[in-house]
Each structure stands twice: as C-alpha cells, then as structure tokens.
Amino acid sequence: MENARISPFQLFCLVFLFELGTAVIIGLGMEAKQDAWIAILIGLTIGIIVLFIYGGLYQHYPDALLTTYTKQIMGKTIGSLISFLYIIYFIYIGARVLRDIATLLQITWLQRTPILVISMVLVLVTIYTIFHGVEVLARTGEIYLFVYLFSTLVTVVFLLFSDVINLQKLLPVAEDWRLILKTAFPVISTFPFGEMIAFTMFLPYLNNRRKGFRYGLMAMILSGVLISFTIAMDIASLGGTMVGRSPFPLLTTMGKISVNTFIQRLDILACIILVIGGFFKITIFSYAAIIGSADLFKLSHKKLTLPLATITLLLSIIIAENTSEHFKEGLKIVPYYIQLPMQIGIPIILLCVALLRKRLLKKTY
Amino acid sequence: MNKLITYSKKGLIGIWISLLSLTTGCWDYQELNDYGFVMAVGIDKSHKKGEYLYTFQLVNPGVITRNASGSHATPIATYSQTGRTKLEAIRKMSQQVSRRLFFSHLQVFVISEEILREGAALKVFDVTDRDPQGRINFPVLAARNTQAYKIISALTPIDDISANELKNKIETSKDVWGENRVTLIEEVIENVLASGRDIAISGVELTGDSKQIGKAESILQTRAKGQTKLKGIALFNMQNLVQWADDETARGIMFGSNKIRGAALNINCSKNNNHHLTVIVNYSKTKIKAKITKNRPTIDMNIAAEGRIGEAECPIDLENPDVIHELEQRTSTEIKKEVELALAMGKKNQSDVFGFGDAIHQADPKTWTKWKTNWKKYYPKSQVNIHARIFIRTTGLRTNPYMKERD
C-alpha cells in the first residue's frame, strides 16, 4: 500500500468517471429494449446494496486493502489465494475494458490502425499515471471530471435543441417486467455498478472515512442516473431497434445533433467521452491489480507497473478473436461466472466470517 | 545540480518529440483531395439478374470553387456501376473515378420505382448504416416513371449541385405545401420490416424534355429543359411499393402521420358558389390513440391545426366570427376528407402508413404480441374515428376582402 491520501471529492471524481466509463457509451441493458433505462435504475439499486457489503468490510478494516484483510479474515493460505484471484480478476476486467475502448476506437475512427497500437497508446498513459501513484490519479480525476461533464452537458443541450428526441419511442413503458429484471440482474448490476469492488483498493487512502464513503455512494447514484438518462436519450432519438444494433449508440445519437443545420458533427465529443471514461476505468482496474500484487508479494508497486500493464495489454488482444466473441462473452459468460462470485459471492462470505470473528472474539474476552 | 536539470530537460524534449510520432494517426490519415464527394446515389435495375445499377453524383470541385461562369465543365458528374451489393459497386467504381468515394456529404438517395415495386431494394441501406463515416439522416426519394440515374443526372439552374437542389426542394415543399413527406434513411431502416408501421416515400419525376437531361445546354436558358419535380407519396406494404398517393390523398397522409409543417387548403367560400378561399395551415398536431374493442382495433385520430386566411377571392364577411366558425368547420371537414382518402388507400393496400400498429403496441402490449405476426389481417378491419379541428386565428392584414360588396 502506498503512503498516500485522497480526499472525499477526489474519490467522488474517480467513482463518477469509473462508473460512466464504458457504460454510458455502449447500449447498456438493451436486452430490455425501450425499457433499458428502467433496468439500469434497478441495476443501480442492486449495485448500491452490494456497495454496502464493501462498506461493511471497510468499516471493519478501514486501513487495509481488500487483499490485506482477506488474509486477516480467512487466514493466510486461503486469504492469499482469494487475494490472488482478485488480482487476476482486476487484470482480466481491465483487459476487457481496454479491448472495449480499443475496439470502439477502431470501428469508428481508426479502421486501418492495428488494435495493438491503439491499446498500446492507451496503456502507455495508464502506466505513466500508475507509476506516479494514486494521488496523481485522483488529481487527474478532478481535472477530467469537468472536461467530461462539459462534454456531456454540451451533448445533452444540443441534442435537446436538435428536434430529434421523440419520447414516443420510449413507449410502452415497462412492457415486460420479467425481461427488465433479467437484464437488471445480473448483467447491469454487475456491469458497471458491481465493479465498485475495485474501489476496495482505494478506500483505505481516504483522509475522511465517513464523508468519503458517502461521496462514493453519491457519485455512484449520480452516474447511474446519468447512464439511465443517456440510454433513454439514445432510444428516444434513435429508436430501440437501432440502439440494440449499435455497439456505440452514443456516437450515432451525437451524429444526429444538428442545431438548425448550423451546429453539427459533434461526434468528436463522443470520442472525448469514450477516451476519458475508458482511461479511468482501465487505470483504476490496473491500479487495483498492481497495488494488490504489490501488497500480496511485498514488492514496490513501481516495479510491478510495467509488467502487469503489459499483461493487461496482451490479454486484451488474445481475449477474443473478434468483436462478436468479445461482446458475447461480456453478456453471457462474464456476468454469471466471473462477476457474480467475485463481486457478490466472495465479499458476502468475507463479511459474514468477519462478523462471526468479531462476535467470537468478544465472547472469549 | 545545474547540469542535471539541463540534462533532464534535453531528455524531456527528446521524449516530447518522439511522442509526436504517435499523434499523426499515420494509418488512417486522409487527404482532402484524394476524395470524391458523393452528393447523391441512385439505384436502378440492372440488365443482369440479382444486380443493381448504382449511380453516384460527384461534385466537380474545380467548377464549384472557381465560381466562374465561363467554365465549360458541369458542376457535377455522374458515374454508374453495376454490382450485387452497393459496396461492390462503390469499390469497383475506382476503375472509373480517379478519387476515392466519400459519403459523409451525401444529400439524397433516389431509388427507381421499378425495383421498389419488386421489393427488396430497401436492403441497400445497410452499408450506409454500418459505415462509420455514413450518415443516415438524409431523405430517400422514389424515381417515379423513370430511372434514378436520370433524376440525379439532371442539371439545375439555381443550385449548382442538383443533389442539394433536390434536397432543398423537398424540405421547402414540406414546409409550405405539405404533399411531400421527407422520409429519412433512418426511418426506413427503423420501419421497413417492423410490423407496426409501413414506410412512405415521396416521389420525384422528370418534366420537360427528358433527352436534355444532364446537358449543359439544358440550363443555359431561362426556361430550363429536363428538370425534376416532386410528385406524390409512394405507399408501401412491408418493402413493396404498392400505390402512389397524389394531391389530397398525399396531404391526407401528411396530416394523418403528423408531418404537416405548413399547407394551403382551398375551400369554397360558401355552400353554393365556386369562389375560392385559401386557408394557410401553420401548425398541425395529430394524436393517435388505440384501443381494442371486441377483438378489433379502434383508433382515435385527433388532428388539431391552426391557421389563417391567406386569400379570399369572394364576397364574404370575414369580420363576423360566425363566418369564421363556419369556415373553420368546412376546413376541418376538408382535412378529415383528405385523411379518409389516405386511410382508404392504405387499407386497400394493407399499408399501415399512420402507424396504427405502433399505437396498439403502446396502448396494449399484450394484445400486440398476439397480433404482431398477422397485423395486416387486423389492420383493414380497424375502426377509425377521425376528428379534425382547425382554428383560424387571423385574416391577414385586411379584414373583409375587396370583392365584398360595399355600401
């Protein structure tokens, strides 16, 4: 663990950018068709409940990383094993996000650039940031929050003035509750909301515990509402079927911006939103993996940055042969077999064992 | 210490310079003068089976930028190429055109009536939909009684680039006359195989001497020869063009599908005379509500419009509110009649042009899941109640017309 401190507002920025990250640009929850926005709000609610599990663990071990207190809770052998699993998990999800971003950049703007080159440039920035530590990352978040908010605001305002939003396309509301709930859990509640598990590696750096957790929660709620709003906006301007067919609906929505045929072609804002959000998501996952292994193997995180980031880079390439495979894994396999146990299963067991331990210890004294 | 700082500064500059190589985007660099800007695409039947003839209208940049009247070159050039898919034709086009085709500035898409009647022509939009540079917010037109390549080969006197002229024409006509629907590619993509709504596309035909089409001489006179003209709206059943709606019926389609942005309606001044009076419609809003009664769709269509008296060629007392009321009533009846004409044509051809299916989907999703697959059977049976109401707010700069007898 680094000797560093971050403020509650910096955590807010990181959580906000992390949650929006890739979720706001892809057609999140489109399995629920025009009701995707409802599914996202339900997913957010489940995500908040899960966040309180992490909050419970944080309350018991306010000065330890996830990889540290697993050992304290489960004993050295099992604890180390779980920590190791989490490190692999963070690397894998980081690689998935990297692939997402690189793929979207490739299919939209850089068609003839090899994906390895795009990913490499993104990873280079990540390495540089992580090398300088969590404080630098947090300060970067503070700056980019405003750039990000500005881009989003401009998009929303211009879209409203472009006369392309047709609320009829959101009807009928809540057509099939079973479909909505199936979309909300596990897919949306694990991506992006359950991914807050990465922040168990950031919480100990907080200089104000209570306020910090509250700010994190607030950022999560705000970002969830914003994602829901964006998807509703996408559907209202493009129609459910088209959003469902697009890997990057926000770009198409922005392509429709045309304020009196004068303000047009603001697609570049989609690029800004994509790259900023993607950068923070990759960096936060990579940082979680790197600081976790530094903690587990008792090494300096600076030494681990380059090798682990390289693993992320290569993993992002070999993870899938094509986009269809990558997206299908992300919807059908990862949420069920990876996200659910890592985000909800293991933390619940950890919390129960920790509570039992506290109680048993009290009785013996 | 000092030495160290200067050394690291040098290093920093070195890093910066090497980073510059990353900012060039060298794989995907694009040069403006390598591109040929495609303004319009036309699709016709090819003599080979299973192939289409694609025609592309390109801007002649030299003529447009030089702004010279003495130039002999035409401002646009059209090229044709056959292909099984559109992309095949686009890429094959490189054998004819020196520049790479660039589609971001595409203004209009014209498809010949012949292949629209056969169906399956609307599948050609996939490449436009899929291409990252492609845009899908421009209109599609149907070439009526003619070939699409002729339509986009026409030279036009007022706008240099005829694709722009065609697009401006339809946008303007939609705003002032209201018989031409602007159907964007995205609407076609969204609705072509959707069960709840059928598409409708405006037609464009040739007027004048069709042999003069595309010749520079055709616009070197005040009465230009070989021009294009918008005409009617094509009704579709799924992806097949079934019938043309003209005049009042076409406007009925526009009123019923809430697309009127402006129109001018002629009505008789009073019951038994043939003098005319024109009401200008400035605003119109159509709401469609559906419900199911006895296993049969019941649709309530409410049209609320607002307008003013634009012209009155008859002796009529426009200072009297009762007269205005009567005029309002007669205009409303006229609107209702037009929508009924359109509806009858739609029902006859099983063309759900007003989107009643979507209305039922929104009102009663459960019934809709049952009906969806054979909606075309239920649609002609639907009971439609049309309510039209127009408010005539003003009479213009004068009250009574000068044709009214004065004391």
Short mmCIF file of N, CA and C in Angstrom, two decimals, chain A residues 34 107-114 117 121 124 168-169 171-172 175 237-242 245 251-252 255-256 258 265 267, chain B residues 19 22 25-30 35 100 104-105 126 129-133 135-137 186 189-190 361-363 365 368-369 372:
data_model
loop_
_atom_site.label_atom_id
_atom_site.label_comp_id
_atom_site.label_asym_id
_atom_site.label_seq_id
_atom_site.Cartn_x
_atom_site.Cartn_y
_atom_site.Cartn_z
N GLN A 34 -36.92 -0.90 -25.11
CA GLN A 34 -37.12 0.52 -24.78
C GLN A 34 -37.15 0.77 -23.27
N ILE A 107 -13.41 0.65 -34.73
CA ILE A 107 -14.51 0.59 -35.68
C ILE A 107 -15.05 1.96 -36.04
N THR A 108 -14.74 2.98 -35.25
CA THR A 108 -15.30 4.27 -35.59
C THR A 108 -14.32 5.19 -36.31
N TRP A 109 -13.12 5.34 -35.78
CA TRP A 109 -12.23 6.33 -36.37
C TRP A 109 -10.96 5.76 -37.00
N LEU A 110 -10.44 4.70 -36.42
CA LEU A 110 -9.11 4.25 -36.84
C LEU A 110 -9.20 2.87 -37.49
N GLN A 111 -9.98 2.78 -38.58
CA GLN A 111 -10.27 1.46 -39.13
C GLN A 111 -9.04 0.68 -39.56
N ARG A 112 -8.03 1.36 -40.02
CA ARG A 112 -6.90 0.62 -40.56
C ARG A 112 -5.72 0.56 -39.60
N THR A 113 -5.89 1.10 -38.41
CA THR A 113 -4.84 1.02 -37.42
C THR A 113 -4.95 -0.30 -36.66
N PRO A 114 -3.86 -1.03 -36.51
CA PRO A 114 -3.94 -2.28 -35.75
C PRO A 114 -4.39 -2.02 -34.32
N VAL A 117 -1.83 -1.30 -31.59
CA VAL A 117 -1.25 0.04 -31.49
C VAL A 117 -2.16 0.95 -30.66
N VAL A 121 -1.07 2.60 -26.96
CA VAL A 121 -1.04 4.03 -26.63
C VAL A 121 -1.85 4.27 -25.36
N LEU A 124 0.12 2.95 -22.37
CA LEU A 124 1.27 3.80 -22.02
C LEU A 124 0.86 4.90 -21.06
N GLN A 168 -42.12 9.28 -27.86
CA GLN A 168 -42.98 8.16 -28.24
C GLN A 168 -42.20 6.87 -28.34
N LYS A 169 -40.92 7.02 -28.70
CA LYS A 169 -40.11 5.82 -28.90
C LYS A 169 -39.84 5.09 -27.59
N LEU A 171 -42.21 4.46 -25.50
CA LEU A 171 -43.44 3.75 -25.15
C LEU A 171 -43.46 2.37 -25.80
N PRO A 172 -44.15 1.36 -25.27
CA PRO A 172 -44.80 1.38 -23.97
C PRO A 172 -43.80 1.21 -22.82
N GLU A 175 -42.86 -2.74 -20.52
CA GLU A 175 -43.64 -3.70 -21.28
C GLU A 175 -43.57 -5.09 -20.66
N SER A 237 -34.00 9.12 -29.43
CA SER A 237 -33.62 9.74 -30.70
C SER A 237 -33.35 8.72 -31.79
N LEU A 238 -33.00 7.50 -31.44
CA LEU A 238 -32.69 6.52 -32.50
C LEU A 238 -33.75 5.44 -32.62
N GLY A 239 -34.50 5.18 -31.58
CA GLY A 239 -35.42 4.05 -31.59
C GLY A 239 -34.73 2.82 -31.03
N GLY A 240 -35.53 1.99 -30.36
CA GLY A 240 -34.97 0.83 -29.65
C GLY A 240 -34.20 -0.13 -30.54
N THR A 241 -34.73 -0.38 -31.75
CA THR A 241 -34.07 -1.40 -32.56
C THR A 241 -32.68 -0.94 -32.99
N MET A 242 -32.58 0.34 -33.32
CA MET A 242 -31.27 0.79 -33.80
C MET A 242 -30.25 0.82 -32.66
N ARG A 245 -28.89 -2.49 -32.16
CA ARG A 245 -27.97 -2.97 -33.18
C ARG A 245 -26.63 -2.25 -33.14
N LEU A 251 -22.49 7.51 -30.13
CA LEU A 251 -21.88 8.15 -31.30
C LEU A 251 -22.95 8.47 -32.35
N THR A 252 -23.83 7.48 -32.60
CA THR A 252 -24.87 7.70 -33.61
C THR A 252 -25.82 8.80 -33.15
N GLY A 255 -24.24 11.97 -33.74
CA GLY A 255 -24.23 12.26 -35.17
C GLY A 255 -25.51 12.95 -35.62
N LYS A 256 -26.57 12.77 -34.83
CA LYS A 256 -27.85 13.39 -35.20
C LYS A 256 -27.97 14.83 -34.74
N SER A 258 -27.97 18.47 -34.74
CA SER A 258 -27.96 19.43 -35.83
C SER A 258 -28.84 20.58 -35.40
N ARG A 265 -22.07 17.67 -36.42
CA ARG A 265 -20.86 16.83 -36.39
C ARG A 265 -20.08 16.99 -35.09
N ASP A 267 -19.43 14.54 -33.22
CA ASP A 267 -19.01 13.18 -32.88
C ASP A 267 -17.75 13.17 -32.03
N LEU B 19 7.13 11.50 -28.89
CA LEU B 19 5.69 11.32 -28.71
C LEU B 19 4.89 11.88 -29.88
N LEU B 22 3.36 9.69 -32.39
CA LEU B 22 2.13 8.97 -32.07
C LEU B 22 0.89 9.78 -32.44
N GLY B 25 -1.46 9.68 -36.34
CA GLY B 25 -2.51 8.77 -36.79
C GLY B 25 -2.20 8.23 -38.16
N CYS B 26 -0.95 7.78 -38.35
CA CYS B 26 -0.44 7.56 -39.70
C CYS B 26 -1.20 6.49 -40.47
N TRP B 27 -1.85 5.57 -39.78
CA TRP B 27 -2.54 4.53 -40.53
C TRP B 27 -3.80 5.07 -41.21
N ASP B 28 -4.39 6.05 -40.57
CA ASP B 28 -5.69 6.49 -41.06
C ASP B 28 -5.69 7.93 -41.53
N TYR B 29 -4.54 8.41 -41.98
CA TYR B 29 -4.51 9.80 -42.43
C TYR B 29 -5.35 9.94 -43.70
N GLN B 30 -5.95 11.08 -43.86
CA GLN B 30 -6.81 11.30 -45.01
C GLN B 30 -6.47 12.63 -45.65
N TYR B 35 -10.27 12.55 -52.19
CA TYR B 35 -11.65 12.11 -52.08
C TYR B 35 -12.55 12.75 -53.13
N ARG B 100 -11.26 8.55 -54.41
CA ARG B 100 -11.96 7.62 -53.54
C ARG B 100 -13.31 8.23 -53.15
N SER B 104 -19.74 11.17 -46.59
CA SER B 104 -20.23 11.95 -45.45
C SER B 104 -21.14 13.10 -45.85
N HIS B 105 -21.04 13.54 -47.11
CA HIS B 105 -21.84 14.69 -47.51
C HIS B 105 -23.03 14.31 -48.37
N ASP B 126 -27.87 -0.89 -45.80
CA ASP B 126 -27.04 -1.45 -44.75
C ASP B 126 -25.64 -0.86 -44.72
N ASP B 129 -25.67 2.43 -43.11
CA ASP B 129 -25.94 2.29 -41.69
C ASP B 129 -24.69 1.85 -40.94
N ARG B 130 -23.93 0.97 -41.58
CA ARG B 130 -22.80 0.31 -40.92
C ARG B 130 -21.53 1.12 -40.98
N ASP B 131 -21.38 1.88 -42.05
CA ASP B 131 -20.13 2.60 -42.26
C ASP B 131 -19.96 3.70 -41.22
N PRO B 132 -18.79 3.74 -40.56
CA PRO B 132 -18.59 4.77 -39.53
C PRO B 132 -18.70 6.19 -40.07
N GLN B 133 -18.37 6.37 -41.36
CA GLN B 133 -18.48 7.73 -41.91
C GLN B 133 -19.89 8.03 -42.37
N ARG B 135 -23.85 8.68 -42.79
CA ARG B 135 -24.90 9.33 -42.03
C ARG B 135 -26.22 8.82 -42.54
N ILE B 136 -27.20 8.79 -41.66
CA ILE B 136 -28.47 8.21 -42.08
C ILE B 136 -29.59 9.22 -41.94
N ASN B 137 -29.23 10.48 -41.79
CA ASN B 137 -30.29 11.48 -41.65
C ASN B 137 -30.45 12.32 -42.92
N GLU B 186 -32.97 6.78 -41.84
CA GLU B 186 -33.10 6.12 -40.55
C GLU B 186 -34.53 5.66 -40.30
N ILE B 189 -34.90 2.47 -42.25
CA ILE B 189 -34.22 1.39 -41.55
C ILE B 189 -35.03 0.93 -40.34
N GLU B 190 -35.60 1.88 -39.64
CA GLU B 190 -36.32 1.51 -38.42
C GLU B 190 -37.64 0.81 -38.73
N HIS B 361 -49.39 -1.21 -30.01
CA HIS B 361 -48.26 -1.69 -29.20
C HIS B 361 -48.10 -0.85 -27.93
N GLN B 362 -48.28 0.47 -28.09
CA GLN B 362 -48.11 1.34 -26.93
C GLN B 362 -49.30 1.25 -25.98
N ALA B 363 -50.49 1.04 -26.54
CA ALA B 363 -51.68 1.05 -25.70
C ALA B 363 -51.89 -0.31 -25.02
N PRO B 365 -49.71 -3.68 -24.97
CA PRO B 365 -48.59 -4.53 -25.41
C PRO B 365 -48.94 -6.01 -25.48
N TRP B 368 -50.84 -6.83 -28.58
CA TRP B 368 -49.94 -6.62 -29.70
C TRP B 368 -49.04 -7.84 -29.93
N THR B 369 -48.55 -8.46 -28.87
CA THR B 369 -47.70 -9.64 -29.06
C THR B 369 -48.47 -10.75 -29.77
N LYS B 372 -49.10 -9.22 -33.59
CA LYS B 372 -47.95 -8.72 -34.33
C LYS B 372 -47.73 -9.45 -35.66
#
